[in-house]
C-alpha cells in the first residue's frame, strides 16, 4: 500500500511552552486522515531536501486532525526554524504515519520524558490510562516554563511528577530504575544523555522492559573495517556493488530504484527494507535488539552487510 502523502493546512499554531510550538494539521476539505497509534510520527516536508520527523501528540480518536509539537532548537539545521515560521492557514506537506515506538500491552508503565520528549509519551499516556493500566510519568525539563503540555497533564494528578531542573535538579534515575520490576515497562524519550543513562540503569531489568525513541542517532561501532559488498535486488534480479564510501540507500537510488528516505541517519525508519538473505551490520537507532537478531529488516541509509552479499526485497 502506498504511504499517505498530502498537503495539509495548519488549523492552529499554539505556543505550548517557551520555545515549543504545537501545530494542528488537517486536510483542506476536513476529511479524515489515516489512523495512527501512540508512538507514531509523521514526516513534514519543509523545503527542497528538508524533511523532518515529529511525533504525533494528539488523540488517536481525532480522526480529522494531527497534532505535533516542535522545539525551536538553537542548533537547528533548519527544520525547527521553518516550523516556527508556520501560522494558522499555512500549508505543509506531510507523509506517514509510521510507528517504531509502539505501546506494548502491560499491567504497569513507567514513563520518563526529557523536554520535548514528552510528545510521543503524551498519546501513550492517554491510551494506557483509558485502558485502566497503572502508570507514572516523570517529566524533566530545564525550567517549568519550557515544559509543554503541563496543563493537559494536570488532570492526571499525582501520577505525573514534573521535575524542572532549576527547581529540583535532574530526574533521580537511580531511585526510579535502581530496582528492576518484572511487571513494569519503561518508556523513555528525550535527549541522548538521558536515554544513555536510562539504558545503563535498565541493563539489569528483564529483557524487553525498556523502550526508547531517539531524536539523534546513537553512537555505534562498525562490525569491522568498511568494505564493499554486493546487494541483490530480488524483484529485478539486479546486482549492485556498495562501495565503502556509499550507503545501500545511495547506491539503490543511483540505480534508478524508487526508495523512500528521510533522516538518512537511521532514526526515522522511513527507509526500512525487508532482508531476504545476508547478514546485516545494523547501525540504526530504531530497531530493538530482538528485531536486529531476527535480521528481517534493515535501515538501508546507515546499515551495511557483514558478508559479501545482501539480498533485499526491492
PDB file of N, CA and C in Angstrom, residues 30-108:
ATOM      1  N   UNK A  30     -11.421  18.885   5.311  1.00  0.00           N
ATOM      2  CA  UNK A  30     -11.859  18.402   6.610  1.00  0.00           C
ATOM      3  C   UNK A  30     -12.075  16.907   6.706  1.00  0.00           C
ATOM      4  N   UNK A  31     -11.734  16.158   5.657  1.00  0.00           N
ATOM      5  CA  UNK A  31     -11.933  14.707   5.679  1.00  0.00           C
ATOM      6  C   UNK A  31     -10.911  14.025   6.572  1.00  0.00           C
ATOM      7  N   UNK A  32     -11.159  12.761   6.874  1.00  0.00           N
ATOM      8  CA  UNK A  32     -10.321  12.031   7.819  1.00  0.00           C
ATOM      9  C   UNK A  32      -8.908  11.821   7.303  1.00  0.00           C
ATOM     10  N   UNK A  33      -7.987  11.781   8.247  1.00  0.00           N
ATOM     11  CA  UNK A  33      -6.598  11.423   7.987  1.00  0.00           C
ATOM     12  C   UNK A  33      -6.401   9.951   8.324  1.00  0.00           C
ATOM     13  N   UNK A  34      -5.310   9.344   7.879  1.00  0.00           N
ATOM     14  CA  UNK A  34      -5.053   7.937   8.219  1.00  0.00           C
ATOM     15  C   UNK A  34      -4.991   7.707   9.731  1.00  0.00           C
ATOM     16  N   UNK A  35      -5.446   6.530  10.150  1.00  0.00           N
ATOM     17  CA  UNK A  35      -5.365   6.164  11.565  1.00  0.00           C
ATOM     18  C   UNK A  35      -3.909   6.097  12.008  1.00  0.00           C
ATOM     19  N   UNK A  36      -3.695   6.252  13.300  1.00  0.00           N
ATOM     20  CA  UNK A  36      -2.351   6.124  13.852  1.00  0.00           C
ATOM     21  C   UNK A  36      -2.446   5.573  15.265  1.00  0.00           C
ATOM     22  N   UNK A  37      -1.328   5.111  15.762  1.00  0.00           N
ATOM     23  CA  UNK A  37      -1.257   4.558  17.103  1.00  0.00           C
ATOM     24  C   UNK A  37      -0.228   5.340  17.913  1.00  0.00           C
ATOM     25  N   UNK A  38      -0.387   5.393  19.248  1.00  0.00           N
ATOM     26  CA  UNK A  38       0.556   6.143  20.078  1.00  0.00           C
ATOM     27  C   UNK A  38       2.004   5.706  19.839  1.00  0.00           C
ATOM     28  N   UNK A  39       2.887   6.699  19.731  1.00  0.00           N
ATOM     29  CA  UNK A  39       4.286   6.442  19.413  1.00  0.00           C
ATOM     30  C   UNK A  39       4.611   6.719  17.962  1.00  0.00           C
ATOM     31  N   UNK A  40       3.572   6.945  17.133  1.00  0.00           N
ATOM     32  CA  UNK A  40       3.788   7.177  15.702  1.00  0.00           C
ATOM     33  C   UNK A  40       4.325   8.584  15.444  1.00  0.00           C
ATOM     34  N   UNK A  41       5.000   8.718  14.312  1.00  0.00           N
ATOM     35  CA  UNK A  41       5.450  10.035  13.884  1.00  0.00           C
ATOM     36  C   UNK A  41       5.108  10.237  12.415  1.00  0.00           C
ATOM     37  N   UNK A  42       5.162  11.480  11.967  1.00  0.00           N
ATOM     38  CA  UNK A  42       4.963  11.809  10.569  1.00  0.00           C
ATOM     39  C   UNK A  42       6.171  12.587  10.069  1.00  0.00           C
ATOM     40  N   UNK A  43       6.346  12.588   8.754  1.00  0.00           N
ATOM     41  CA  UNK A  43       7.333  13.443   8.109  1.00  0.00           C
ATOM     42  C   UNK A  43       6.656  14.747   7.723  1.00  0.00           C
ATOM     43  N   UNK A  44       7.331  15.852   7.934  1.00  0.00           N
ATOM     44  CA  UNK A  44       6.909  17.122   7.376  1.00  0.00           C
ATOM     45  C   UNK A  44       7.971  17.572   6.382  1.00  0.00           C
ATOM     46  N   UNK A  45       7.529  17.837   5.161  1.00  0.00           N
ATOM     47  CA  UNK A  45       8.425  18.274   4.095  1.00  0.00           C
ATOM     48  C   UNK A  45       8.454  19.791   4.133  1.00  0.00           C
ATOM     49  N   UNK A  46       9.608  20.341   4.504  1.00  0.00           N
ATOM     50  CA  UNK A  46       9.710  21.762   4.816  1.00  0.00           C
ATOM     51  C   UNK A  46      10.464  22.552   3.764  1.00  0.00           C
ATOM     52  N   UNK A  47      10.810  21.893   2.683  1.00  0.00           N
ATOM     53  CA  UNK A  47      11.534  22.557   1.614  1.00  0.00           C
ATOM     54  C   UNK A  47      12.302  21.518   0.821  1.00  0.00           C
ATOM     55  N   UNK A  48      12.945  21.951  -0.223  1.00  0.00           N
ATOM     56  CA  UNK A  48      13.709  21.043  -1.076  1.00  0.00           C
ATOM     57  C   UNK A  48      14.799  20.355  -0.254  1.00  0.00           C
ATOM     58  N   UNK A  49      14.658  19.034  -0.093  1.00  0.00           N
ATOM     59  CA  UNK A  49      15.648  18.261   0.637  1.00  0.00           C
ATOM     60  C   UNK A  49      15.577  18.414   2.144  1.00  0.00           C
ATOM     61  N   UNK A  50      14.575  19.122   2.654  1.00  0.00           N
ATOM     62  CA  UNK A  50      14.454  19.329   4.105  1.00  0.00           C
ATOM     63  C   UNK A  50      13.201  18.610   4.599  1.00  0.00           C
ATOM     64  N   UNK A  51      13.414  17.450   5.206  1.00  0.00           N
ATOM     65  CA  UNK A  51      12.316  16.636   5.734  1.00  0.00           C
ATOM     66  C   UNK A  51      12.645  16.317   7.190  1.00  0.00           C
ATOM     67  N   UNK A  52      11.676  16.511   8.058  1.00  0.00           N
ATOM     68  CA  UNK A  52      11.885  16.237   9.472  1.00  0.00           C
ATOM     69  C   UNK A  52      10.740  15.386  10.013  1.00  0.00           C
ATOM     70  N   UNK A  53      11.040  14.617  11.061  1.00  0.00           N
ATOM     71  CA  UNK A  53      10.058  13.726  11.671  1.00  0.00           C
ATOM     72  C   UNK A  53       9.609  14.299  13.010  1.00  0.00           C
ATOM     73  N   UNK A  54       8.286  14.246  13.247  1.00  0.00           N
ATOM     74  CA  UNK A  54       7.740  14.744  14.502  1.00  0.00           C
ATOM     75  C   UNK A  54       6.690  13.775  15.026  1.00  0.00           C
ATOM     76  N   UNK A  55       6.737  13.507  16.324  1.00  0.00           N
ATOM     77  CA  UNK A  55       5.802  12.580  16.946  1.00  0.00           C
ATOM     78  C   UNK A  55       4.398  13.181  16.984  1.00  0.00           C
ATOM     79  N   UNK A  56       3.414  12.333  16.741  1.00  0.00           N
ATOM     80  CA  UNK A  56       2.029  12.756  16.888  1.00  0.00           C
ATOM     81  C   UNK A  56       1.686  12.777  18.369  1.00  0.00           C
ATOM     82  N   UNK A  57       1.132  13.891  18.833  1.00  0.00           N
ATOM     83  CA  UNK A  57       0.887  14.040  20.262  1.00  0.00           C
ATOM     84  C   UNK A  57      -0.552  14.449  20.559  1.00  0.00           C
ATOM     85  N   UNK A  58      -1.438  14.209  19.613  1.00  0.00           N
ATOM     86  CA  UNK A  58      -2.846  14.473  19.852  1.00  0.00           C
ATOM     87  C   UNK A  58      -3.533  13.232  20.385  1.00  0.00           C
ATOM     88  N   UNK A  59      -4.812  13.108  20.095  1.00  0.00           N
ATOM     89  CA  UNK A  59      -5.589  11.940  20.499  1.00  0.00           C
ATOM     90  C   UNK A  59      -5.909  11.111  19.268  1.00  0.00           C
ATOM     91  N   UNK A  60      -5.750   9.816  19.389  1.00  0.00           N
ATOM     92  CA  UNK A  60      -5.981   8.935  18.239  1.00  0.00           C
ATOM     93  C   UNK A  60      -7.422   9.002  17.756  1.00  0.00           C
ATOM     94  N   UNK A  61      -8.340   9.398  18.623  1.00  0.00           N
ATOM     95  CA  UNK A  61      -9.739   9.496  18.225  1.00  0.00           C
ATOM     96  C   UNK A  61     -10.063  10.714  17.388  1.00  0.00           C
ATOM     97  N   UNK A  62      -9.130  11.674  17.325  1.00  0.00           N
ATOM     98  CA  UNK A  62      -9.346  12.867  16.498  1.00  0.00           C
ATOM     99  C   UNK A  62      -8.955  12.533  15.064  1.00  0.00           C
ATOM    100  N   UNK A  63      -9.876  11.940  14.330  1.00  0.00           N
ATOM    101  CA  UNK A  63      -9.536  11.380  13.014  1.00  0.00           C
ATOM    102  C   UNK A  63      -9.357  12.430  11.925  1.00  0.00           C
ATOM    103  N   UNK A  64      -9.802  13.667  12.169  1.00  0.00           N
ATOM    104  CA  UNK A  64      -9.699  14.685  11.124  1.00  0.00           C
ATOM    105  C   UNK A  64      -8.510  15.615  11.315  1.00  0.00           C
ATOM    106  N   UNK A  65      -7.675  15.346  12.324  1.00  0.00           N
ATOM    107  CA  UNK A  65      -6.530  16.223  12.542  1.00  0.00           C
ATOM    108  C   UNK A  65      -5.369  15.458  13.162  1.00  0.00           C
ATOM    109  N   UNK A  66      -4.173  15.994  12.960  1.00  0.00           N
ATOM    110  CA  UNK A  66      -2.958  15.511  13.611  1.00  0.00           C
ATOM    111  C   UNK A  66      -2.346  16.689  14.365  1.00  0.00           C
ATOM    112  N   UNK A  67      -1.716  16.385  15.509  1.00  0.00           N
ATOM    113  CA  UNK A  67      -1.025  17.428  16.251  1.00  0.00           C
ATOM    114  C   UNK A  67       0.428  17.035  16.466  1.00  0.00           C
ATOM    115  N   UNK A  68       1.321  17.982  16.244  1.00  0.00           N
ATOM    116  CA  UNK A  68       2.740  17.816  16.543  1.00  0.00           C
ATOM    117  C   UNK A  68       3.185  19.020  17.355  1.00  0.00           C
ATOM    118  N   UNK A  69       4.261  18.863  18.093  1.00  0.00           N
ATOM    119  CA  UNK A  69       4.833  19.983  18.847  1.00  0.00           C
ATOM    120  C   UNK A  69       6.333  19.996  18.608  1.00  0.00           C
ATOM    121  N   UNK A  70       6.859  21.171  18.330  1.00  0.00           N
ATOM    122  CA  UNK A  70       8.249  21.286  17.890  1.00  0.00           C
ATOM    123  C   UNK A  70       8.991  22.320  18.729  1.00  0.00           C
ATOM    124  N   UNK A  71      10.146  21.910  19.234  1.00  0.00           N
ATOM    125  CA  UNK A  71      11.024  22.806  19.975  1.00  0.00           C
ATOM    126  C   UNK A  71      11.894  23.584  19.002  1.00  0.00           C
ATOM    127  N   UNK A  72      11.954  24.879  19.183  1.00  0.00           N
ATOM    128  CA  UNK A  72      12.879  25.675  18.374  1.00  0.00           C
ATOM    129  C   UNK A  72      14.272  25.517  18.953  1.00  0.00           C
ATOM    130  N   UNK A  73      15.093  24.732  18.255  1.00  0.00           N
ATOM    131  CA  UNK A  73      16.417  24.387  18.771  1.00  0.00           C
ATOM    132  C   UNK A  73      17.451  25.408  18.310  1.00  0.00           C
ATOM    133  N   UNK A  74      18.309  25.856  19.202  1.00  0.00           N
ATOM    134  CA  UNK A  74      19.329  26.842  18.823  1.00  0.00           C
ATOM    135  C   UNK A  74      20.332  26.303  17.813  1.00  0.00           C
ATOM    136  N   UNK A  75      20.535  24.975  17.818  1.00  0.00           N
ATOM    137  CA  UNK A  75      21.469  24.361  16.872  1.00  0.00           C
ATOM    138  C   UNK A  75      20.733  23.697  15.717  1.00  0.00           C
ATOM    139  N   UNK A  76      19.528  24.157  15.425  1.00  0.00           N
ATOM    140  CA  UNK A  76      18.699  23.575  14.371  1.00  0.00           C
ATOM    141  C   UNK A  76      19.402  23.627  13.022  1.00  0.00           C
ATOM    142  N   UNK A  77      19.180  22.584  12.229  1.00  0.00           N
ATOM    143  CA  UNK A  77      19.683  22.563  10.853  1.00  0.00           C
ATOM    144  C   UNK A  77      18.651  23.124   9.887  1.00  0.00           C
ATOM    145  N   UNK A  78      17.640  23.785  10.396  1.00  0.00           N
ATOM    146  CA  UNK A  78      16.660  24.438   9.537  1.00  0.00           C
ATOM    147  C   UNK A  78      15.232  24.004   9.762  1.00  0.00           C
ATOM    148  N   UNK A  79      15.040  22.786  10.284  1.00  0.00           N
ATOM    149  CA  UNK A  79      13.691  22.262  10.435  1.00  0.00           C
ATOM    150  C   UNK A  79      12.848  23.031  11.421  1.00  0.00           C
ATOM    151  N   UNK A  80      13.361  23.221  12.641  1.00  0.00           N
ATOM    152  CA  UNK A  80      12.547  23.883  13.665  1.00  0.00           C
ATOM    153  C   UNK A  80      12.307  25.351  13.318  1.00  0.00           C
ATOM    154  N   UNK A  81      13.268  25.968  12.646  1.00  0.00           N
ATOM    155  CA  UNK A  81      13.082  27.365  12.241  1.00  0.00           C
ATOM    156  C   UNK A  81      11.936  27.468  11.242  1.00  0.00           C
ATOM    157  N   UNK A  82      11.877  26.537  10.291  1.00  0.00           N
ATOM    158  CA  UNK A  82      10.787  26.537   9.304  1.00  0.00           C
ATOM    159  C   UNK A  82       9.446  26.286   9.982  1.00  0.00           C
ATOM    160  N   UNK A  83       9.419  25.352  10.908  1.00  0.00           N
ATOM    161  CA  UNK A  83       8.177  25.040  11.608  1.00  0.00           C
ATOM    162  C   UNK A  83       7.671  26.260  12.370  1.00  0.00           C
ATOM    163  N   UNK A  84       8.569  26.940  13.067  1.00  0.00           N
ATOM    164  CA  UNK A  84       8.154  28.074  13.891  1.00  0.00           C
ATOM    165  C   UNK A  84       7.754  29.285  13.065  1.00  0.00           C
ATOM    166  N   UNK A  85       7.990  29.247  11.763  1.00  0.00           N
ATOM    167  CA  UNK A  85       7.522  30.315  10.878  1.00  0.00           C
ATOM    168  C   UNK A  85       6.110  30.045  10.372  1.00  0.00           C
ATOM    169  N   UNK A  86       5.581  28.829  10.614  1.00  0.00           N
ATOM    170  CA  UNK A  86       4.231  28.494  10.170  1.00  0.00           C
ATOM    171  C   UNK A  86       3.199  29.150  11.082  1.00  0.00           C
ATOM    172  N   UNK A  87       2.028  29.410  10.526  1.00  0.00           N
ATOM    173  CA  UNK A  87       0.939  30.006  11.281  1.00  0.00           C
ATOM    174  C   UNK A  87      -0.376  29.452  10.768  1.00  0.00           C
ATOM    175  N   UNK A  88      -1.461  29.795  11.442  1.00  0.00           N
ATOM    176  CA  UNK A  88      -2.771  29.319  11.024  1.00  0.00           C
ATOM    177  C   UNK A  88      -3.006  29.668   9.560  1.00  0.00           C
ATOM    178  N   UNK A  89      -3.398  28.643   8.773  1.00  0.00           N
ATOM    179  CA  UNK A  89      -3.629  28.831   7.348  1.00  0.00           C
ATOM    180  C   UNK A  89      -2.456  28.428   6.477  1.00  0.00           C
ATOM    181  N   UNK A  90      -1.280  28.267   7.061  1.00  0.00           N
ATOM    182  CA  UNK A  90      -0.122  27.805   6.283  1.00  0.00           C
ATOM    183  C   UNK A  90      -0.369  26.388   5.771  1.00  0.00           C
ATOM    184  N   UNK A  91       0.321  26.033   4.710  1.00  0.00           N
ATOM    185  CA  UNK A  91       0.202  24.695   4.129  1.00  0.00           C
ATOM    186  C   UNK A  91       1.551  24.003   4.219  1.00  0.00           C
ATOM    187  N   UNK A  92       1.534  22.748   4.654  1.00  0.00           N
ATOM    188  CA  UNK A  92       2.766  21.967   4.769  1.00  0.00           C
ATOM    189  C   UNK A  92       2.487  20.558   4.280  1.00  0.00           C
ATOM    190  N   UNK A  93       3.451  19.975   3.608  1.00  0.00           N
ATOM    191  CA  UNK A  93       3.279  18.619   3.085  1.00  0.00           C
ATOM    192  C   UNK A  93       3.668  17.609   4.158  1.00  0.00           C
ATOM    193  N   UNK A  94       2.822  16.593   4.331  1.00  0.00           N
ATOM    194  CA  UNK A  94       3.047  15.573   5.350  1.00  0.00           C
ATOM    195  C   UNK A  94       2.947  14.190   4.743  1.00  0.00           C
ATOM    196  N   UNK A  95       3.673  13.253   5.321  1.00  0.00           N
ATOM    197  CA  UNK A  95       3.542  11.858   4.912  1.00  0.00           C
ATOM    198  C   UNK A  95       3.710  10.954   6.130  1.00  0.00           C
ATOM    199  N   UNK A  96       3.122   9.777   5.999  1.00  0.00           N
ATOM    200  CA  UNK A  96       3.109   8.838   7.117  1.00  0.00           C
ATOM    201  C   UNK A  96       1.666   8.482   7.438  1.00  0.00           C
ATOM    202  N   UNK A  97       1.381   8.145   8.694  1.00  0.00           N
ATOM    203  CA  UNK A  97       2.312   7.987   9.819  1.00  0.00           C
ATOM    204  C   UNK A  97       2.978   6.616   9.802  1.00  0.00           C
ATOM    205  N   UNK A  98       4.050   6.495  10.586  1.00  0.00           N
ATOM    206  CA  UNK A  98       4.692   5.196  10.792  1.00  0.00           C
ATOM    207  C   UNK A  98       5.092   5.114  12.262  1.00  0.00           C
ATOM    208  N   UNK A  99       5.203   3.891  12.772  1.00  0.00           N
ATOM    209  CA  UNK A  99       5.416   3.731  14.205  1.00  0.00           C
ATOM    210  C   UNK A  99       6.490   2.690  14.491  1.00  0.00           C
ATOM    211  N   UNK A 100       7.607   3.143  15.048  1.00  0.00           N
ATOM    212  CA  UNK A 100       8.669   2.259  15.525  1.00  0.00           C
ATOM    213  C   UNK A 100       8.808   2.349  17.047  1.00  0.00           C
ATOM    214  N   UNK A 101       7.788   2.911  17.690  1.00  0.00           N
ATOM    215  CA  UNK A 101       7.817   3.113  19.140  1.00  0.00           C
ATOM    216  C   UNK A 101       6.437   2.783  19.717  1.00  0.00           C
ATOM    217  N   UNK A 102       5.919   1.589  19.401  1.00  0.00           N
ATOM    218  CA  UNK A 102       4.546   1.267  19.798  1.00  0.00           C
ATOM    219  C   UNK A 102       4.419   0.926  21.279  1.00  0.00           C
ATOM    220  N   UNK A 103       3.204   1.043  21.784  1.00  0.00           N
ATOM    221  CA  UNK A 103       2.912   0.670  23.158  1.00  0.00           C
ATOM    222  C   UNK A 103       2.635  -0.829  23.221  1.00  0.00           C
ATOM    223  N   UNK A 104       3.404  -1.529  24.031  1.00  0.00           N
ATOM    224  CA  UNK A 104       3.216  -2.960  24.251  1.00  0.00           C
ATOM    225  C   UNK A 104       2.313  -3.139  25.470  1.00  0.00           C
ATOM    226  N   UNK A 105       1.408  -4.104  25.401  1.00  0.00           N
ATOM    227  CA  UNK A 105       0.468  -4.319  26.499  1.00  0.00           C
ATOM    228  C   UNK A 105       1.205  -4.692  27.784  1.00  0.00           C
ATOM    229  N   UNK A 106       0.812  -4.058  28.887  1.00  0.00           N
ATOM    230  CA  UNK A 106       1.424  -4.326  30.179  1.00  0.00           C
ATOM    231  C   UNK A 106       0.452  -3.916  31.279  1.00  0.00           C
ATOM    232  N   UNK A 107       0.681  -4.443  32.474  1.00  0.00           N
ATOM    233  CA  UNK A 107      -0.145  -4.049  33.614  1.00  0.00           C
ATOM    234  C   UNK A 107       0.286  -2.701  34.162  1.00  0.00           C
ATOM    235  N   UNK A 108       1.590  -2.396  33.999  1.00  0.00           N
ATOM    236  CA  UNK A 108       2.109  -1.185  34.626  1.00  0.00           C
ATOM    237  C   UNK A 108       3.176  -0.550  33.728  1.00  0.00           C
TER     238      UNK A 108
END
